[in-house]
Amino acid sequence: MNYSNICIILNGCIKLDRGLRQTVFFKNGHCYKQGIFRSSVRCLRSYPYLRQAQDDSVTVLPSPQEVTATLRKNEFNKEFTYGTIKSYDSNQLASNNPIEDTRSEGQCIFTPGFLMGVFDGHGGPACAQVISKRMLKYIAASLLSVHNLEKIKKQEVMDNLIETFNDKADIVQDLKVIYEKSFRKYLDDLSKLHEEGDVDVQTCLEKSILHLDDDLSKEVLDPYSTDGFINHKTLSVALSGAVACIAYIDGPHLYVANIGDCNAVLGTMTEENEWISKKITKEHNSENIDELKRIWNEHPENERNTIIRRDRLLGELAPLRSLGDFRYKWSADMLGKLAVPLIGQRAIPANYHTPPYLTAKPDVFYHRLTPKDKFLIIASDGIWDMMTPLQSVKLVGEHMKGKVFFNPLKLPKKNIQLGDINELLLHRKESLKSKPKDRNAATHLIRHAIGGTEYGVDHSRLAHLLSLSPDVSRMFRDDMTVTVIYFDSEYLRQCPA
């Protein structure tokens, strides 16, 4: 790592990559680093406040307009005319190159309800990219009635289960063929298990996620090949990994399935017009004592000191549940046959005695929405490393108040008096002070996550952190993906209790 290109802009502490597990401290123009293996803090070196190019010429930082263009590059908004969801905003900002986060949103076609997911990859983007394209379809199929399931199975193309939004990427053709075969097999399995009657959403979410993870493993060895052909594309998907947070919203019913360390946070307005945050999910990491106990109980007592080391699974993986990551799920023999030829002996982790050590089983949470519940934030840990749930809710709440001023003024009634118009304009002028810089709430959160200080957003901090090269940027912030889902309070008020 070439630390000479790191610029120091503020005193404070920045949490680093969960892969590095290091902390950098900034103080008085000096950079300090605390690593994994030592608790002492050492001074790396002193840096100028401007980054220097290789020829020692000063690198010009991006202007406010360029910063805004970068932040808004991937933003998206979708509005709905009826139902629980009024609209949603989404955005992504890369730190890795390519970005390892993905997201997907869609509306079920044969059943009511919306599916919104955020997927945070690690060990490369492959797993996150694949599951973001497949996950919603698997869940939508599990929610089908027996009649609709049989109807879908007869169709040649199965792309009409869910209407996706802002879906710009596509899977390469050879993988698409493999995934289509897996999905047809999945539908056959559903037919054997399905019974007519009410669908248990929590069970459907859990089983569909586990089935997709199982398919990621099976697809490495081509089941239609007689010589045990190994597909290196599907192998790269299986050896990389991803955590996920998926919300299913049907009327007043909110279900959130979580695997890993993404989070979903509900923004609620009290009777006193104050914002409170309700964190729906619990991270699967070493800070979750229940999760540690679960893993310890699944393995012999003599492995207790080796399963979790340096706050990581087998000393390597920070999330304690994930999709993919079959280096922690396959047997040692299978890893020797499939993974070692590709990435060497390090494919088998140290102290690998009683696999599987990792699961993709989600925790599924339920919440009944009320008119007081105004929005849901789903985001990868790149956001939660930088702000608390309450901070995020207050930021979106303030954004809701201020964004009305992006629209032209409309008089509330006909034949309004001039004095009333003057009072309305004075109120609007005063309220314009809270008008946010960004119309999109996800962009608003990302801007504050990177550049936010106790005095507001600092452009210098934003410009510095956005201008770092990917190899250095990853030390200061993770990829960020945010989806903000707004609820229709009037619709929820009319829902039966």
Short mmCIF file of C-alpha atoms in Angstrom, two decimals:
data_model
loop_
_atom_site.label_atom_id
_atom_site.label_comp_id
_atom_site.label_asym_id
_atom_site.label_seq_id
_atom_site.Cartn_x
_atom_site.Cartn_y
_atom_site.Cartn_z
CA MET A 1 0.00 0.00 0.00
CA ASN A 2 1.42 3.41 -0.96
CA TYR A 3 0.51 5.55 2.04
CA SER A 4 2.06 8.67 0.51
CA ASN A 5 -1.15 9.22 -1.44
CA ILE A 6 -3.36 9.35 1.66
CA CYS A 7 -4.53 12.84 2.56
CA ILE A 8 -5.35 13.80 6.13
CA ILE A 9 -8.30 16.15 6.36
CA LEU A 10 -9.83 15.85 9.83
CA ASN A 11 -8.94 14.74 13.31
CA GLY A 12 -10.86 11.66 14.39
CA CYS A 13 -11.11 7.96 13.77
CA ILE A 14 -12.19 6.08 10.66
CA LYS A 15 -13.22 2.41 10.84
CA LEU A 16 -11.49 0.33 8.21
CA ASP A 17 -12.23 -2.62 5.96
CA ARG A 18 -13.67 -5.65 7.73
CA GLY A 19 -11.06 -7.57 5.71
CA LEU A 20 -8.19 -5.57 7.21
CA ARG A 21 -9.51 -5.12 10.75
CA GLN A 22 -7.33 -2.08 11.26
CA THR A 23 -8.10 1.38 12.55
CA VAL A 24 -6.59 4.64 11.36
CA PHE A 25 -6.44 7.65 13.66
CA PHE A 26 -5.96 11.18 12.37
CA LYS A 27 -4.50 13.74 14.71
CA ASN A 28 -2.71 17.00 14.00
CA GLY A 29 -1.69 16.04 10.50
CA HIS A 30 -0.33 12.62 11.47
CA CYS A 31 -1.70 9.19 10.61
CA TYR A 32 -1.67 6.33 13.12
CA LYS A 33 -2.59 2.72 12.41
CA GLN A 34 -3.62 -0.02 14.81
CA GLY A 35 -3.34 -3.47 13.26
CA ILE A 36 -4.67 -6.93 13.98
CA PHE A 37 -1.71 -8.36 15.83
CA ARG A 38 -0.76 -5.54 18.16
CA SER A 39 -2.59 -3.19 20.42
CA SER A 40 0.06 -0.48 20.38
CA VAL A 41 -0.50 2.44 18.04
CA ARG A 42 2.38 3.55 15.88
CA CYS A 43 2.84 6.68 13.80
CA LEU A 44 3.11 5.92 10.09
CA ARG A 45 4.26 9.31 8.91
CA SER A 46 3.18 12.91 8.53
CA TYR A 47 1.30 13.91 5.38
CA PRO A 48 0.55 17.21 3.68
CA TYR A 49 -3.10 18.19 3.49
CA LEU A 50 -3.04 18.03 -0.31
CA ARG A 51 -2.34 14.80 -2.16
CA GLN A 52 0.78 14.84 -4.32
CA ALA A 53 0.89 13.32 -7.78
CA GLN A 54 3.89 11.25 -8.87
CA ASP A 55 5.53 14.33 -10.40
CA ASP A 56 4.96 16.29 -7.14
CA SER A 57 2.37 18.54 -8.79
CA VAL A 58 -0.70 19.28 -6.69
CA THR A 59 -3.75 17.15 -7.54
CA VAL A 60 -6.82 19.35 -7.98
CA LEU A 61 -9.75 18.15 -5.90
CA PRO A 62 -13.19 17.81 -7.52
CA SER A 63 -15.48 20.82 -7.41
CA PRO A 64 -18.84 20.76 -5.57
CA GLN A 65 -20.55 20.16 -8.90
CA GLU A 66 -18.25 17.23 -9.71
CA VAL A 67 -18.76 15.76 -6.24
CA THR A 68 -22.53 15.96 -6.68
CA ALA A 69 -22.33 14.34 -10.12
CA THR A 70 -20.33 11.45 -8.62
CA LEU A 71 -22.78 10.97 -5.76
CA ARG A 72 -25.82 11.03 -8.06
CA LYS A 73 -24.41 8.76 -10.75
CA ASN A 74 -26.32 5.64 -9.64
CA GLU A 75 -29.38 7.13 -7.97
CA PHE A 76 -32.88 5.92 -8.85
CA ASN A 77 -36.44 6.78 -7.83
CA LYS A 78 -39.70 4.93 -8.41
CA GLU A 79 -43.19 6.16 -7.47
CA PHE A 80 -46.38 4.11 -7.08
CA THR A 81 -49.98 5.23 -7.36
CA TYR A 82 -51.61 2.78 -4.95
CA GLY A 83 -50.70 0.51 -2.05
CA THR A 84 -48.41 0.48 0.97
CA ILE A 85 -45.38 1.93 -0.84
CA LYS A 86 -45.64 5.50 -2.09
CA SER A 87 -42.14 5.50 -3.58
CA TYR A 88 -38.57 4.43 -3.02
CA ASP A 89 -35.14 5.99 -3.54
CA SER A 90 -31.98 3.99 -4.10
CA ASN A 91 -28.33 4.72 -4.75
CA GLN A 92 -24.88 3.12 -4.70
CA LEU A 93 -21.38 4.49 -4.32
CA ALA A 94 -18.39 2.29 -5.05
CA SER A 95 -15.21 2.07 -3.04
CA ASN A 96 -13.99 -1.21 -4.55
CA ASN A 97 -13.38 -1.47 -8.28
CA PRO A 98 -15.58 -3.14 -9.36
CA ILE A 99 -18.17 -2.47 -6.69
CA GLU A 100 -19.04 -5.57 -4.64
CA ASP A 101 -22.49 -4.34 -3.52
CA THR A 102 -25.64 -4.94 -5.55
CA ARG A 103 -29.35 -4.25 -5.07
CA SER A 104 -32.63 -5.34 -6.61
CA GLU A 105 -36.26 -4.33 -6.27
CA GLY A 106 -39.43 -5.71 -7.79
CA GLN A 107 -43.16 -6.32 -7.55
CA CYS A 108 -44.58 -9.84 -7.49
CA ILE A 109 -46.88 -10.48 -10.46
CA PHE A 110 -48.93 -13.50 -9.39
CA THR A 111 -49.12 -12.55 -5.71
CA PRO A 112 -49.41 -9.17 -3.95
CA GLY A 113 -46.34 -7.59 -2.45
CA PHE A 114 -42.97 -6.00 -3.15
CA LEU A 115 -39.46 -7.39 -2.68
CA MET A 116 -36.52 -5.05 -2.00
CA GLY A 117 -33.01 -6.37 -1.43
CA VAL A 118 -29.48 -5.15 -0.71
CA PHE A 119 -26.56 -7.56 -1.24
CA ASP A 120 -23.03 -6.91 0.01
CA GLY A 121 -20.37 -9.07 -1.61
CA HIS A 122 -16.90 -10.03 -0.43
CA GLY A 123 -14.05 -11.91 -2.05
CA GLY A 124 -15.10 -10.33 -5.33
CA PRO A 125 -18.45 -9.22 -6.80
CA ALA A 126 -19.49 -12.52 -8.43
CA CYS A 127 -21.74 -13.99 -5.73
CA ALA A 128 -23.54 -10.72 -4.95
CA GLN A 129 -24.16 -10.05 -8.65
CA VAL A 130 -25.62 -13.51 -9.23
CA ILE A 131 -27.89 -13.68 -6.19
CA SER A 132 -29.25 -10.17 -6.82
CA LYS A 133 -30.44 -11.42 -10.23
CA ARG A 134 -31.91 -14.67 -8.89
CA MET A 135 -33.07 -14.14 -5.32
CA LEU A 136 -36.32 -12.26 -5.91
CA LYS A 137 -37.42 -14.84 -8.48
CA TYR A 138 -36.82 -17.71 -6.03
CA ILE A 139 -38.81 -15.95 -3.30
CA ALA A 140 -41.66 -14.99 -5.67
CA ALA A 141 -41.96 -18.64 -6.77
CA SER A 142 -42.16 -19.86 -3.17
CA LEU A 143 -45.14 -17.56 -2.56
CA LEU A 144 -47.18 -19.00 -5.47
CA SER A 145 -50.35 -21.01 -5.03
CA VAL A 146 -50.37 -24.60 -6.29
CA HIS A 147 -52.44 -23.53 -9.32
CA ASN A 148 -50.09 -20.72 -10.35
CA LEU A 149 -47.04 -22.89 -9.68
CA GLU A 150 -48.26 -25.51 -12.16
CA LYS A 151 -49.12 -22.74 -14.62
CA ILE A 152 -45.62 -21.27 -14.45
CA LYS A 153 -43.96 -24.68 -14.87
CA LYS A 154 -45.62 -25.12 -18.28
CA GLN A 155 -44.14 -21.92 -19.68
CA GLU A 156 -41.02 -21.98 -21.82
CA VAL A 157 -39.65 -18.73 -20.36
CA MET A 158 -39.98 -18.01 -16.64
CA ASP A 159 -39.21 -14.29 -16.55
CA ASN A 160 -42.72 -13.14 -15.67
CA LEU A 161 -42.76 -13.98 -11.95
CA ILE A 162 -41.63 -10.55 -10.87
CA GLU A 163 -41.51 -7.07 -12.40
CA THR A 164 -38.11 -5.63 -11.55
CA PHE A 165 -37.16 -1.95 -11.51
CA ASN A 166 -33.88 -0.31 -12.50
CA ASP A 167 -32.52 -3.69 -13.64
CA LYS A 168 -29.75 -2.80 -16.09
CA ALA A 169 -27.43 -5.82 -15.90
CA ASP A 170 -27.90 -9.29 -17.31
CA ILE A 171 -26.32 -12.69 -16.73
CA VAL A 172 -24.08 -14.08 -19.49
CA GLN A 173 -25.84 -16.60 -21.70
CA ASP A 174 -24.01 -19.79 -20.67
CA LEU A 175 -24.73 -19.13 -16.98
CA LYS A 176 -28.30 -18.17 -17.80
CA VAL A 177 -28.86 -21.67 -19.24
CA ILE A 178 -27.48 -23.31 -16.08
CA TYR A 179 -29.58 -21.08 -13.82
CA GLU A 180 -32.73 -21.78 -15.83
CA LYS A 181 -32.24 -25.54 -15.33
CA SER A 182 -31.72 -25.03 -11.61
CA PHE A 183 -34.85 -22.91 -11.36
CA ARG A 184 -37.00 -25.49 -13.15
CA LYS A 185 -35.71 -28.12 -10.73
CA TYR A 186 -36.57 -25.74 -7.88
CA LEU A 187 -40.15 -25.42 -9.17
CA ASP A 188 -40.45 -29.21 -9.28
CA ASP A 189 -39.29 -29.39 -5.67
CA LEU A 190 -41.82 -26.72 -4.69
CA SER A 191 -44.62 -28.69 -6.36
CA LYS A 192 -43.87 -31.71 -4.18
CA LEU A 193 -43.92 -29.66 -0.99
CA HIS A 194 -46.71 -27.18 -1.70
CA GLU A 195 -50.14 -27.59 -0.20
CA GLU A 196 -53.22 -25.56 -1.01
CA GLY A 197 -54.02 -22.93 1.63
CA ASP A 198 -52.43 -19.92 3.29
CA VAL A 199 -48.75 -19.36 2.60
CA ASP A 200 -46.36 -19.01 5.55
CA VAL A 201 -44.20 -16.10 4.36
CA GLN A 202 -41.46 -16.62 6.95
CA THR A 203 -41.03 -20.25 5.90
CA CYS A 204 -41.05 -19.28 2.21
CA LEU A 205 -38.32 -16.68 2.71
CA GLU A 206 -36.12 -19.08 4.65
CA LYS A 207 -36.49 -22.06 2.31
CA SER A 208 -36.10 -20.08 -0.92
CA ILE A 209 -32.87 -18.45 0.32
CA LEU A 210 -31.41 -21.76 1.47
CA HIS A 211 -32.43 -23.44 -1.80
CA LEU A 212 -30.68 -20.77 -3.87
CA ASP A 213 -27.53 -21.17 -1.77
CA ASP A 214 -27.68 -24.93 -2.27
CA ASP A 215 -28.01 -24.39 -6.03
CA LEU A 216 -24.86 -22.22 -6.03
CA SER A 217 -22.99 -25.26 -4.73
CA LYS A 218 -24.55 -27.83 -7.04
CA GLU A 219 -23.92 -25.70 -10.14
CA VAL A 220 -20.14 -25.96 -9.75
CA LEU A 221 -20.24 -29.58 -10.94
CA ASP A 222 -22.30 -29.89 -14.11
CA PRO A 223 -24.93 -32.53 -13.25
CA TYR A 224 -25.52 -33.12 -16.96
CA SER A 225 -21.87 -33.97 -17.62
CA THR A 226 -20.66 -37.58 -17.52
CA ASP A 227 -17.03 -36.68 -16.73
CA GLY A 228 -17.68 -34.44 -13.69
CA PHE A 229 -16.92 -31.22 -15.58
CA ILE A 230 -16.11 -28.29 -13.29
CA ASN A 231 -17.54 -24.95 -14.42
CA HIS A 232 -15.02 -22.29 -13.41
CA LYS A 233 -17.56 -19.48 -13.70
CA THR A 234 -19.93 -21.07 -11.21
CA LEU A 235 -16.93 -22.03 -9.07
CA SER A 236 -15.90 -18.37 -8.78
CA VAL A 237 -19.46 -17.54 -7.67
CA ALA A 238 -19.39 -20.31 -5.05
CA LEU A 239 -16.00 -19.31 -3.62
CA SER A 240 -16.91 -15.63 -3.30
CA GLY A 241 -19.69 -14.67 -0.91
CA ALA A 242 -22.40 -12.16 -0.08
CA VAL A 243 -24.57 -11.08 2.81
CA ALA A 244 -28.13 -9.96 2.16
CA CYS A 245 -31.07 -8.06 3.60
CA ILE A 246 -34.40 -8.56 1.81
CA ALA A 247 -37.72 -6.93 2.68
CA TYR A 248 -41.08 -8.34 1.60
CA ILE A 249 -43.94 -5.84 1.95
CA ASP A 250 -47.55 -6.93 1.49
CA GLY A 251 -50.12 -4.42 2.71
CA PRO A 252 -49.38 -3.66 6.38
CA HIS A 253 -47.17 -6.75 6.68
CA LEU A 254 -43.41 -6.22 6.65
CA TYR A 255 -41.05 -9.20 6.64
CA VAL A 256 -37.27 -8.77 6.62
CA ALA A 257 -34.91 -11.68 5.94
CA ASN A 258 -31.33 -10.99 6.98
CA ILE A 259 -28.11 -12.95 6.41
CA GLY A 260 -24.91 -11.28 7.63
CA ASP A 261 -24.31 -7.63 8.49
CA CYS A 262 -26.56 -5.52 6.29
CA ASN A 263 -29.37 -3.83 8.24
CA ALA A 264 -32.96 -2.62 7.92
CA VAL A 265 -34.10 0.33 10.04
CA LEU A 266 -37.66 1.63 10.40
CA GLY A 267 -38.32 5.37 10.73
CA THR A 268 -41.33 6.11 12.94
CA MET A 269 -42.94 9.43 13.92
CA THR A 270 -44.23 9.70 17.49
CA GLU A 271 -47.33 11.57 18.68
CA GLU A 272 -44.96 14.39 19.71
CA ASN A 273 -43.63 14.62 16.12
CA GLU A 274 -40.26 13.19 17.07
CA TRP A 275 -38.37 10.61 15.03
CA ILE A 276 -37.49 7.26 16.54
CA SER A 277 -35.59 4.43 14.86
CA LYS A 278 -36.41 0.76 15.13
CA LYS A 279 -33.61 -1.52 14.03
CA ILE A 280 -35.42 -4.52 12.53
CA THR A 281 -32.37 -6.74 11.99
CA LYS A 282 -29.50 -8.14 14.05
CA GLU A 283 -26.07 -8.55 12.50
CA HIS A 284 -24.51 -11.99 12.30
CA ASN A 285 -21.03 -11.14 13.50
CA SER A 286 -18.80 -11.58 16.54
CA GLU A 287 -20.59 -8.77 18.40
CA ASN A 288 -23.77 -10.89 18.44
CA ILE A 289 -23.40 -13.14 21.51
CA ASP A 290 -26.33 -15.37 20.50
CA GLU A 291 -24.65 -15.98 17.17
CA LEU A 292 -21.37 -16.94 18.81
CA LYS A 293 -23.19 -19.38 21.09
CA ARG A 294 -24.96 -20.93 18.09
CA ILE A 295 -21.69 -21.59 16.28
CA TRP A 296 -19.90 -22.92 19.39
CA ASN A 297 -22.80 -25.31 20.10
CA GLU A 298 -22.64 -26.72 16.56
CA HIS A 299 -19.02 -27.88 16.92
CA PRO A 300 -16.94 -29.87 19.44
CA GLU A 301 -15.78 -28.19 22.62
CA ASN A 302 -12.12 -28.62 21.63
CA GLU A 303 -12.68 -26.24 18.66
CA ARG A 304 -14.03 -23.41 20.79
CA ASN A 305 -10.79 -21.43 20.64
CA THR A 306 -10.26 -21.85 16.89
CA ILE A 307 -13.73 -21.35 15.37
CA ILE A 308 -13.80 -17.63 16.23
CA ARG A 309 -10.38 -15.96 16.16
CA ARG A 310 -9.69 -12.23 15.89
CA ASP A 311 -13.49 -11.73 15.80
CA ARG A 312 -13.73 -13.79 12.61
CA LEU A 313 -14.91 -17.21 11.53
CA LEU A 314 -11.78 -19.40 11.52
CA GLY A 315 -9.83 -16.16 11.76
CA GLU A 316 -10.85 -15.16 8.22
CA LEU A 317 -14.50 -14.24 7.62
CA ALA A 318 -16.21 -11.35 9.47
CA PRO A 319 -19.89 -12.15 8.74
CA LEU A 320 -20.92 -15.35 10.49
CA ARG A 321 -23.66 -16.17 7.97
CA SER A 322 -23.58 -15.63 4.21
CA LEU A 323 -24.53 -16.98 0.81
CA GLY A 324 -21.76 -18.60 -1.21
CA ASP A 325 -18.44 -18.79 0.67
CA PHE A 326 -18.28 -22.56 0.20
CA ARG A 327 -14.69 -22.54 1.49
CA TYR A 328 -16.42 -22.69 4.88
CA LYS A 329 -19.21 -25.12 3.91
CA TRP A 330 -17.76 -27.90 1.72
CA SER A 331 -15.85 -30.85 3.15
CA ALA A 332 -12.04 -30.69 3.16
CA ASP A 333 -11.97 -33.41 0.46
CA MET A 334 -14.30 -31.39 -1.77
CA LEU A 335 -12.25 -28.24 -1.24
CA GLY A 336 -9.14 -30.22 -2.19
CA LYS A 337 -10.74 -31.30 -5.47
CA LEU A 338 -12.47 -28.05 -6.44
CA ALA A 339 -10.84 -25.06 -4.76
CA VAL A 340 -7.19 -25.98 -4.16
CA PRO A 341 -6.37 -26.41 -7.90
CA LEU A 342 -7.74 -22.90 -8.49
CA ILE A 343 -6.43 -20.86 -5.54
CA GLY A 344 -3.89 -23.12 -3.85
CA GLN A 345 -3.67 -24.76 -0.45
CA ARG A 346 -4.93 -21.62 1.29
CA ALA A 347 -8.37 -22.60 -0.02
CA ILE A 348 -8.68 -24.84 3.05
CA PRO A 349 -8.77 -22.65 6.19
CA ALA A 350 -6.64 -23.53 9.21
CA ASN A 351 -8.33 -25.69 11.88
CA TYR A 352 -10.90 -26.93 9.35
CA HIS A 353 -12.13 -30.06 11.16
CA THR A 354 -15.96 -30.25 11.29
CA PRO A 355 -17.52 -28.35 8.37
CA PRO A 356 -19.85 -26.74 7.57
CA TYR A 357 -18.93 -23.75 9.69
CA LEU A 358 -21.13 -21.33 7.79
CA THR A 359 -24.84 -21.17 6.91
CA ALA A 360 -27.04 -19.05 4.66
CA LYS A 361 -30.07 -19.53 6.90
CA PRO A 362 -31.68 -16.11 7.39
CA ASP A 363 -33.24 -14.63 10.47
CA VAL A 364 -36.73 -13.53 9.44
CA PHE A 365 -38.32 -10.63 11.31
CA TYR A 366 -41.95 -9.49 11.15
CA HIS A 367 -43.43 -6.05 11.84
CA ARG A 368 -46.99 -4.88 11.30
CA LEU A 369 -46.86 -1.41 9.78
CA THR A 370 -48.94 1.42 11.25
CA PRO A 371 -49.57 4.97 9.98
CA LYS A 372 -46.77 6.13 12.30
CA ASP A 373 -44.23 4.08 10.32
CA LYS A 374 -43.06 6.46 7.59
CA PHE A 375 -40.14 4.72 5.86
CA LEU A 376 -37.73 1.79 5.87
CA ILE A 377 -33.98 2.10 5.22
CA ILE A 378 -32.13 -0.97 3.92
CA ALA A 379 -28.38 -0.52 3.55
CA SER A 380 -25.08 -2.35 3.38
CA ASP A 381 -22.63 -1.96 6.25
CA GLY A 382 -20.76 0.77 4.37
CA ILE A 383 -23.48 3.11 5.63
CA TRP A 384 -23.79 1.65 9.14
CA ASP A 385 -20.02 1.94 9.65
CA MET A 386 -20.49 5.71 9.32
CA MET A 387 -23.75 6.47 11.12
CA THR A 388 -26.17 5.08 13.69
CA PRO A 389 -29.75 3.98 12.91
CA LEU A 390 -31.13 7.05 14.71
CA GLN A 391 -28.87 9.40 12.74
CA SER A 392 -30.04 7.83 9.48
CA VAL A 393 -33.71 8.14 10.46
CA LYS A 394 -33.34 11.77 11.47
CA LEU A 395 -31.55 12.56 8.20
CA VAL A 396 -34.30 10.96 6.11
CA GLY A 397 -36.97 12.62 8.29
CA GLU A 398 -35.41 16.04 7.73
CA HIS A 399 -35.10 15.21 4.04
CA MET A 400 -38.84 14.40 3.87
CA LYS A 401 -39.64 17.81 5.33
CA GLY A 402 -37.33 19.71 3.02
CA LYS A 403 -37.81 17.90 -0.28
CA VAL A 404 -41.34 19.30 -0.76
CA PHE A 405 -39.64 22.50 -1.90
CA PHE A 406 -38.36 20.77 -5.03
CA ASN A 407 -41.96 21.08 -6.29
CA PRO A 408 -43.63 24.35 -7.40
CA LEU A 409 -45.83 26.16 -4.89
CA LYS A 410 -49.51 25.24 -5.17
CA LEU A 411 -52.13 27.40 -3.48
CA PRO A 412 -54.22 25.33 -1.05
CA LYS A 413 -57.58 26.80 -2.16
CA LYS A 414 -59.26 29.13 -4.65
CA ASN A 415 -60.03 32.78 -3.87
CA ILE A 416 -57.24 32.92 -1.28
CA GLN A 417 -56.58 36.36 0.23
CA LEU A 418 -53.36 38.27 -0.50
CA GLY A 419 -52.49 38.30 3.20
CA ASP A 420 -52.76 34.51 3.32
CA ILE A 421 -50.56 34.21 0.23
CA ASN A 422 -47.97 36.50 1.83
CA GLU A 423 -47.98 34.42 5.02
CA LEU A 424 -47.63 31.23 2.95
CA LEU A 425 -44.67 32.66 1.03
CA LEU A 426 -42.95 33.83 4.23
CA HIS A 427 -43.34 30.36 5.73
CA ARG A 428 -42.00 28.78 2.55
CA LYS A 429 -39.03 31.16 2.54
CA GLU A 430 -38.16 30.21 6.10
CA SER A 431 -38.63 26.50 5.42
CA LEU A 432 -36.44 26.67 2.32
CA LYS A 433 -33.48 26.74 4.71
CA SER A 434 -34.08 23.02 5.28
CA LYS A 435 -34.25 22.20 1.57
CA PRO A 436 -31.76 19.36 0.99
CA LYS A 437 -29.11 19.46 -1.69
CA ASP A 438 -30.29 16.13 -3.12
CA ARG A 439 -33.83 15.17 -4.12
CA ASN A 440 -32.97 11.48 -3.62
CA ALA A 441 -32.93 10.40 0.07
CA ALA A 442 -30.40 7.60 -0.57
CA THR A 443 -27.98 10.14 -2.04
CA HIS A 444 -28.67 12.40 0.94
CA LEU A 445 -27.64 9.59 3.32
CA ILE A 446 -24.48 8.74 1.36
CA ARG A 447 -23.45 12.42 1.22
CA HIS A 448 -23.79 12.72 5.00
CA ALA A 449 -22.15 9.34 5.65
CA ILE A 450 -18.98 10.43 3.86
CA GLY A 451 -18.88 14.17 4.41
CA GLY A 452 -21.03 14.66 7.48
CA THR A 453 -19.69 16.48 10.55
CA GLU A 454 -21.43 17.87 13.60
CA TYR A 455 -21.60 21.20 11.72
CA GLY A 456 -23.05 19.77 8.51
CA VAL A 457 -21.50 18.35 5.34
CA ASP A 458 -17.85 19.30 4.81
CA HIS A 459 -17.08 19.65 1.09
CA SER A 460 -13.33 19.25 1.62
CA ARG A 461 -13.83 15.93 3.36
CA LEU A 462 -16.22 14.75 0.64
CA ALA A 463 -13.89 15.81 -2.16
CA HIS A 464 -10.83 14.17 -0.58
CA LEU A 465 -12.53 10.84 0.11
CA LEU A 466 -14.16 10.68 -3.33
CA SER A 467 -10.90 11.41 -5.12
CA LEU A 468 -8.89 8.57 -3.54
CA SER A 469 -7.91 5.69 -5.81
CA PRO A 470 -9.74 2.38 -5.15
CA ASP A 471 -6.73 0.73 -3.45
CA VAL A 472 -6.58 3.57 -0.91
CA SER A 473 -10.32 4.37 -0.75
CA ARG A 474 -11.09 0.92 0.65
CA MET A 475 -9.10 1.81 3.77
CA PHE A 476 -11.44 4.66 4.60
CA ARG A 477 -14.90 3.50 3.52
CA ASP A 478 -16.72 0.48 2.17
CA ASP A 479 -19.01 0.24 -0.85
CA MET A 480 -22.33 1.87 0.02
CA THR A 481 -25.79 0.77 -1.12
CA VAL A 482 -28.98 2.33 0.23
CA THR A 483 -32.69 1.86 -0.45
CA VAL A 484 -35.22 4.13 1.29
CA ILE A 485 -38.84 2.92 1.04
CA TYR A 486 -41.62 5.42 1.84
CA PHE A 487 -44.96 4.17 3.17
CA ASP A 488 -48.41 5.63 2.45
CA SER A 489 -49.80 6.55 5.88
CA GLU A 490 -53.36 7.02 4.58
CA TYR A 491 -53.35 3.57 3.00
CA LEU A 492 -52.04 1.99 6.22
CA ARG A 493 -54.69 3.86 8.22
CA GLN A 494 -57.40 2.15 6.17
CA CYS A 495 -55.95 -1.36 6.56
CA PRO A 496 -58.07 -3.54 8.88
CA ALA A 497 -56.55 -4.21 12.30
#
